[in-house]
Structure formats: C-alpha cells, structure tokens
Short mmCIF file of C-alpha atoms and ligand atoms in Angstrom, two decimals:
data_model
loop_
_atom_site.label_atom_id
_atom_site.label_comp_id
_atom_site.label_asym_id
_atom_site.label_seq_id
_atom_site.Cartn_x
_atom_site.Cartn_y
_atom_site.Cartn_z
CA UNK A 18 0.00 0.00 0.00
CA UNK A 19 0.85 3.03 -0.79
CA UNK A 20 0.00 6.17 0.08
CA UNK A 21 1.45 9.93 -1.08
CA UNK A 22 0.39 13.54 -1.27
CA UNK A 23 1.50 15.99 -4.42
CA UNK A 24 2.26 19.31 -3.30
CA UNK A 25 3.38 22.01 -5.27
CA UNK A 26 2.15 26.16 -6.66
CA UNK A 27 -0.95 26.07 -9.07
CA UNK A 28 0.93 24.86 -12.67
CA UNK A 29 3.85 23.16 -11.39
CA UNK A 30 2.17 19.87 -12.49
CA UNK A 31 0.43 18.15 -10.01
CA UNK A 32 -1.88 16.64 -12.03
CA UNK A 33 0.35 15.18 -14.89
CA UNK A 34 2.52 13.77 -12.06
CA UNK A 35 -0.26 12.00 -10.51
CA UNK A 36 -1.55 10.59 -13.34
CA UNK A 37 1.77 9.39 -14.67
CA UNK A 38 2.58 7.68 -10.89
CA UNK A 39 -0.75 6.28 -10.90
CA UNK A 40 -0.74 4.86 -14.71
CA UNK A 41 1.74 2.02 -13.80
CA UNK A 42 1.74 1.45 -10.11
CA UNK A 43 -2.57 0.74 -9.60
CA UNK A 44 -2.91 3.58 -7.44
CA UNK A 45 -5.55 5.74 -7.22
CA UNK A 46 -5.37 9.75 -8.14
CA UNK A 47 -7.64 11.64 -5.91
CA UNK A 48 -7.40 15.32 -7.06
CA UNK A 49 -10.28 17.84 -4.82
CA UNK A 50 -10.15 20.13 -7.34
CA UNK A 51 -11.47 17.67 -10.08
CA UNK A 52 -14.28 16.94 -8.02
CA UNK A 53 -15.11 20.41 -7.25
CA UNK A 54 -15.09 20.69 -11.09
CA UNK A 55 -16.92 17.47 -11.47
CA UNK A 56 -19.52 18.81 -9.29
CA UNK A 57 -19.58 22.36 -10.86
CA UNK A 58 -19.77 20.88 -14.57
CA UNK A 59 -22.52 18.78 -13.52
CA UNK A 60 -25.21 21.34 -11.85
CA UNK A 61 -25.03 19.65 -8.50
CA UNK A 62 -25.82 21.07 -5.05
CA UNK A 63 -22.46 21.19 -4.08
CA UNK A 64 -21.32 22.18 -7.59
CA UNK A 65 -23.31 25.42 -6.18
CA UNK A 66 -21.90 25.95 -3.39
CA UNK A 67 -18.31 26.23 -4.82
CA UNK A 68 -19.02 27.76 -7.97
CA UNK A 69 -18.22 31.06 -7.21
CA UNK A 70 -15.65 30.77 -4.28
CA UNK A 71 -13.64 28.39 -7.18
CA UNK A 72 -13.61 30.95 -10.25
CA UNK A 73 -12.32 33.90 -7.79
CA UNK A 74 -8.97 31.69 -7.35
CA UNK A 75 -10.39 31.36 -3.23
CA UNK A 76 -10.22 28.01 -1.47
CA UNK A 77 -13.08 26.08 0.18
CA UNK A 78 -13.98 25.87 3.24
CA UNK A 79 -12.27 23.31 5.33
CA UNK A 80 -15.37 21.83 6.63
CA UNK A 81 -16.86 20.59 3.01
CA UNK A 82 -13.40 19.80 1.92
CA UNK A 83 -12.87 17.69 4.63
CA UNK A 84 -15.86 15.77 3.68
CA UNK A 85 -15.40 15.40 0.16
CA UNK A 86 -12.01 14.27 1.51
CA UNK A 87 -13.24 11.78 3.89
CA UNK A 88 -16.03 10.24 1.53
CA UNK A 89 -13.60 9.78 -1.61
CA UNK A 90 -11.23 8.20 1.00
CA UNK A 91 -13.80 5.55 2.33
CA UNK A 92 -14.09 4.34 -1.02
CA UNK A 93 -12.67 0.74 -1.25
CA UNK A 94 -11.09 1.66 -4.63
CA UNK A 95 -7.81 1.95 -3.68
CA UNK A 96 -6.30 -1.39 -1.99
CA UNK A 97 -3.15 -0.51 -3.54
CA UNK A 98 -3.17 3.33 -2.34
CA UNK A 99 -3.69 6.88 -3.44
CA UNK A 100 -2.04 9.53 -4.51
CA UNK A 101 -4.13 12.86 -3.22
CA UNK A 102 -3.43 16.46 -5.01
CA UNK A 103 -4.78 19.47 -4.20
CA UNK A 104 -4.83 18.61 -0.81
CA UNK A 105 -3.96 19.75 2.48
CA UNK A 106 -3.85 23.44 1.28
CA UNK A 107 -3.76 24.56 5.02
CA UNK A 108 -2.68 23.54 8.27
CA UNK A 109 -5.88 22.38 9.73
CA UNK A 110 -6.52 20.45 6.75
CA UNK A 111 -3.48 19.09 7.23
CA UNK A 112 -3.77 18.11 10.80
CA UNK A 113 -6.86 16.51 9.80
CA UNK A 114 -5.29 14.43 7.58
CA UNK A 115 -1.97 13.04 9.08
CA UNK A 116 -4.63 11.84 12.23
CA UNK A 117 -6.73 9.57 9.97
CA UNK A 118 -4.28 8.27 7.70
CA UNK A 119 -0.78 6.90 7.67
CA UNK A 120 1.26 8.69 4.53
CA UNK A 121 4.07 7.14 2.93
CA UNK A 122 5.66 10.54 1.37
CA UNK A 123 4.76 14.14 0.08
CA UNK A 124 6.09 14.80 -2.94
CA UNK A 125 6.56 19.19 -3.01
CA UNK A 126 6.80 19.87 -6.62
CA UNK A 127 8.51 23.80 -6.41
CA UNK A 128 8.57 26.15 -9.49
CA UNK A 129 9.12 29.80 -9.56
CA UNK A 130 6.31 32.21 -9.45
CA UNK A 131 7.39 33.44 -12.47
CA UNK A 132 6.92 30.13 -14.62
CA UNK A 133 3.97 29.77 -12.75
CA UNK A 134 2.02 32.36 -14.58
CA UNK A 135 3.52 31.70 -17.93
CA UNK A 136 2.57 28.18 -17.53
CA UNK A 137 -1.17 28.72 -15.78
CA UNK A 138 -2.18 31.38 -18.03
CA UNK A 139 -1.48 28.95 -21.20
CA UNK A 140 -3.34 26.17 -19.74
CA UNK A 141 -6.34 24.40 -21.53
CA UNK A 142 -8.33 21.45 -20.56
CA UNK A 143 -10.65 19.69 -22.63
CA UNK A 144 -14.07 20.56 -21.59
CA UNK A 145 -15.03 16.89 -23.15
CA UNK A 146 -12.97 14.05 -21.39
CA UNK A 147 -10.39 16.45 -19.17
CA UNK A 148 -7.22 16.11 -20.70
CA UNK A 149 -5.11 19.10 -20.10
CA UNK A 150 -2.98 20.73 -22.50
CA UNK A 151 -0.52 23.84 -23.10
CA UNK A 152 -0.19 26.04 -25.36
CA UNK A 153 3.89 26.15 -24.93
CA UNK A 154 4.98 22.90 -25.35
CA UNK A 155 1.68 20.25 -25.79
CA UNK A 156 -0.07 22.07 -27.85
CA UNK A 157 -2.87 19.85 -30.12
CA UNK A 158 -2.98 18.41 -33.69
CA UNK A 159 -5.99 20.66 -34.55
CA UNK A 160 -5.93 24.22 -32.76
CA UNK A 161 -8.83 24.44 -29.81
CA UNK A 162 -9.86 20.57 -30.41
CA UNK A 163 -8.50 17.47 -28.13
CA UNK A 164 -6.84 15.03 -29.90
CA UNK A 165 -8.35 12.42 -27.74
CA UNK A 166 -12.23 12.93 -28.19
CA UNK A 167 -12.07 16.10 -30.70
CA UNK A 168 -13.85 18.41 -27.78
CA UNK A 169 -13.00 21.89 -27.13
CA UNK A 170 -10.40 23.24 -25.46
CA UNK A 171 -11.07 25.93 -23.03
CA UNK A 172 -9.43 27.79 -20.37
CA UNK A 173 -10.22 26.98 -16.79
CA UNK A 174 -12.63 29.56 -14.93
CA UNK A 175 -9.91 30.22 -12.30
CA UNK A 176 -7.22 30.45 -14.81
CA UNK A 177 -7.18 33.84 -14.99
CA UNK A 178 -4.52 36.56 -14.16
CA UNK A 179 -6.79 37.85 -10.76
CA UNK A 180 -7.84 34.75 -9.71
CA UNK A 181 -4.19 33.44 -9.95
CA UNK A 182 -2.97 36.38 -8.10
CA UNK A 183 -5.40 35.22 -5.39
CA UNK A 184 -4.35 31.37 -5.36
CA UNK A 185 -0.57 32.33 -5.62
CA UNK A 186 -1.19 34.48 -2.21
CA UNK A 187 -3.15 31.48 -0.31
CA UNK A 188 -0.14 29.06 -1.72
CA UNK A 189 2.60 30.89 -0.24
CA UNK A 190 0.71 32.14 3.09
CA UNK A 191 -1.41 29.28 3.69
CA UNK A 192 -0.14 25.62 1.73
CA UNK A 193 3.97 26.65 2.40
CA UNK A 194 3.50 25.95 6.33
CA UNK A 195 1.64 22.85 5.41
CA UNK A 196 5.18 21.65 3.82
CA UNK A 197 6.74 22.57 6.82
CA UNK A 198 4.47 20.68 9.33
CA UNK A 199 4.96 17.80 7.02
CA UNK A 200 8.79 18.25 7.03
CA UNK A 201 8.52 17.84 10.92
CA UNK A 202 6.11 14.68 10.22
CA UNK A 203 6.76 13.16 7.20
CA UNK A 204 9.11 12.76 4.46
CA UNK A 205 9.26 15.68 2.39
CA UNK A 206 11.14 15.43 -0.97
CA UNK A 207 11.16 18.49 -2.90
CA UNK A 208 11.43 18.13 -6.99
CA UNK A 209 11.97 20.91 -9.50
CA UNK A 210 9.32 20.77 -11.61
CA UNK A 211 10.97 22.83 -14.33
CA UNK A 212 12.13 20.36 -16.61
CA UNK A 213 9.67 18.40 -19.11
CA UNK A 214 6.94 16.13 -17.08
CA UNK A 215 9.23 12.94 -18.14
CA UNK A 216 12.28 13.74 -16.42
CA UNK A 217 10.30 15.44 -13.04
CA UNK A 218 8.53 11.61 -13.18
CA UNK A 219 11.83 10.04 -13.33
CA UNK A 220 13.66 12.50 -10.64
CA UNK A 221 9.94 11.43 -8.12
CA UNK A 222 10.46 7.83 -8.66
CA UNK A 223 14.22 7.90 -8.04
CA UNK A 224 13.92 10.00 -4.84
CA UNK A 225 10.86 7.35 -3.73
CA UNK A 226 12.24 4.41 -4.34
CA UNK A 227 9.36 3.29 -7.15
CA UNK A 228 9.87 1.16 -9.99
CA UNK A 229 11.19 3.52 -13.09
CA UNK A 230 8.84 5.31 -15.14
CA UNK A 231 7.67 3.47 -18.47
CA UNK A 232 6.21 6.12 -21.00
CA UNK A 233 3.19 4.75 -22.22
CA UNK A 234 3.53 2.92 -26.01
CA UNK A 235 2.31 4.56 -28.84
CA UNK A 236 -0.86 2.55 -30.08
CA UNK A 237 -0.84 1.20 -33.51
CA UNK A 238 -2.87 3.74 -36.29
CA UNK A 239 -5.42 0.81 -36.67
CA UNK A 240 -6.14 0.28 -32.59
CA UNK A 241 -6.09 4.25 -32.34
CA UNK A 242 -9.04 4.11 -34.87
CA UNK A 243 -10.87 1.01 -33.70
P1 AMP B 27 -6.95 22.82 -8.00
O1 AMP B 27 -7.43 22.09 -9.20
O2 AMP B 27 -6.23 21.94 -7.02
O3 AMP B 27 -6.17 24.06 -8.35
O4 AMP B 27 -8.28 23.31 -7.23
C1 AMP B 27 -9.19 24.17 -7.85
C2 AMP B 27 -9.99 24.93 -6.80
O5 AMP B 27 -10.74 24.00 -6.00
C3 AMP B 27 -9.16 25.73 -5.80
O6 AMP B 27 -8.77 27.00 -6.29
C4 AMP B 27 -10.14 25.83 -4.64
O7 AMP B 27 -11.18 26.77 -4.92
C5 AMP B 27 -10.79 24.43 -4.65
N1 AMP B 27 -10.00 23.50 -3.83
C6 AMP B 27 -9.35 22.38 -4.27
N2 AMP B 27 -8.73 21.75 -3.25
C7 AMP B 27 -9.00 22.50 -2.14
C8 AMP B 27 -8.63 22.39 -0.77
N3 AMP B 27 -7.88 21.37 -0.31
N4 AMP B 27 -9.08 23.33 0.09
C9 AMP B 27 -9.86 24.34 -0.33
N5 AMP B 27 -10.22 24.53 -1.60
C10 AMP B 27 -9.81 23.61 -2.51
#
C-alpha cells in the first residue's frame, strides 16, 4: 500500500505527475479540485456551493473539503493506495489528515512564481474528457480541439490573471506551512518541476524508491481508430 500527497504552486504539475505515478503502479489519483469541477460541470448542489468561491482563485472551506475528503477516502477503490493532489492546502486540513491516515511521502513539486504564470495562463483542458494541455509545449494536432475525443479546449474559470494572483497568495501564506508541518512529520522530498513532465517523473520515482517510469507505447494507427 501506498500512500502519497503531491504538493506544489498552481501549474507546477500536479496533475500530470499523478496521473503518470498512478498509470503504472494501480494507485488511485484523488485530485479535490477535479471533483469540485466534477460537481460544478454537472449542476449539483455542491457544484453550487463552490461555484463562485472556485472561479475567484479562493479556497473552500475546510469543513466541506474535509468531507469530500473523507467520503472519496472511504471508497474501497484503492487497496493498492492513493495519490491525493490538491490537498492539504492549510494547516488544519493538514492536521486533519496526518490523524486519519498513515502517509508514505509528500512529494513538493517547487517552481518559480514566475513560470507559474507563464505556464497557468497557457493552460487548456478539454471541456469533453479532461485532458489538459498547453499552449507552450503540448499544444494539439488541430488548434482548440482534443486530440483524444475532438472536444473543445477551453481555459479553466480560475485560470485567470486575478484569480491566480489570489491562489498564488493562499499558496505561499497558507499551503507553504503545510510543507513545513509535514517536514517535521513526514518525508518531504522536494522536486523541480521545471524540466519536461518525463524527467520530473523520473527525478519522483528515483527520490521514492518506485519502480522507473515506463512512458506509455504509442498505439498502432489501426487500434487508435478502432
Ligand atoms: P486545484 O485544481 O487543485 O487548483 O483546485 C481548484 C480549486 O478547488 C481551488 O482553487 C479551490 O477553490 C478548490 N480546492 C481544491 N482543493 C482544495 C482544498 N484542499 N481546500 C480548499 N479549496 C480547494
């Protein structure tokens, strides 16, 4: 079992790490902002409730995240572990969490504020099946369609120059003392996420002690089509 948190500055790649970590080693991905989005994108009560506090770049509050938290957790989908992003973004949240659960390691992905923006302000996601692109280096086949499901790219709500002004605040006043509770607690290794996703996988891996990372195999034009 195994059991991790992703830390890191909106942009430095959370996401793509988790995914890649959890591609290969059957463990789950848990990201709180995808099901805030989930919920939003889907006209639900709690969709509702975070709507607003979400596009202004704000956080939650603790109390429903801790929930949301606690419900994906007792899940029995993940007999192999998890990999949770997005969360503990403060120090209660935090102290909530290393009570109920055991962690393995927290992986702090750091990236200059700078890059930050340049990278955050060129995201797109497909508002289809999710996948997330770039503009700078990922950019797709057509212009504005996925090349997984051909839906259209947009920018996320919060991905905007104010409400990234607001997130980038809450990150370094109210998520950096989470890393250093966890440095006290757990064990912290720090990755710069600077260089291509690939080689930031490899560098997490090493550091944990995982298997290597496999890049996925390119499928054959025919099974592509099928
Ligand atoms: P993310 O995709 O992790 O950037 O999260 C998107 C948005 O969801 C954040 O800007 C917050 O509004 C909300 N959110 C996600 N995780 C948390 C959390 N742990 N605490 C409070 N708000 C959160």
């Amino acid at each position: 079992m195994r059991k991790y948190v992703i830390m890191g500055v909106q942009g430095s790649g959370k996401g793509t790490q988790s995914q890649m970590l959890a591609a290969d080693l059957d463990i789950v991905h848990i990201s709180v902002g995808d099901i805030f989005r989930w919920n939003v994108q889907n006209h639900t009560k709690m969709g509702a409730q975070v709507r607003r506090v979400m596009a202004a770049g704000e956080l939650v509050g603790d109390d429903l995240v801790e929930s949301v938290v606690r419900d994906r957790l007792t899940g029995h989908d993940w007999n192999f572990g998890f990999i949770i992003d997005g969360f503990p973004r403060n120090c209660r949240q935090a102290e909530f969490f290393v009570e109920s659960y055991d962690i393995d390691g927290v992986i702090a992905l750091e990236l200059p504020d700078s890059e930050v923006r340049r990278r955050v302000l060129n995201r797109r996601l497909c508002a289809g099946c999710g996948i997330n692109y770039n503009l700078i280096d990922s950019t797709p086949g057509v212009p504005g369609r996925c090349d997984a499901c051909g839906g259209e790219l947009v920018a996320r709500e919060d991905d905007t120059e104010e409400a990234l002004a607001v997130r980038l605040r809450d990150y370094h006043e109210k998520t950096n003392p989470v890393l250093d509770l966890f440095r006290r607690k757990e064990y912290v290794i720090s990755v710069d996420a600077r260089p291509p996703a690939e080689a930031v996988q490899v560098e997490i891996r090493w550091r944990l002690g995982l298997p290597p990372y496999r890049a996925p195999q390119a499928q054959p034009e025919e099974s592509r089509s099928a």
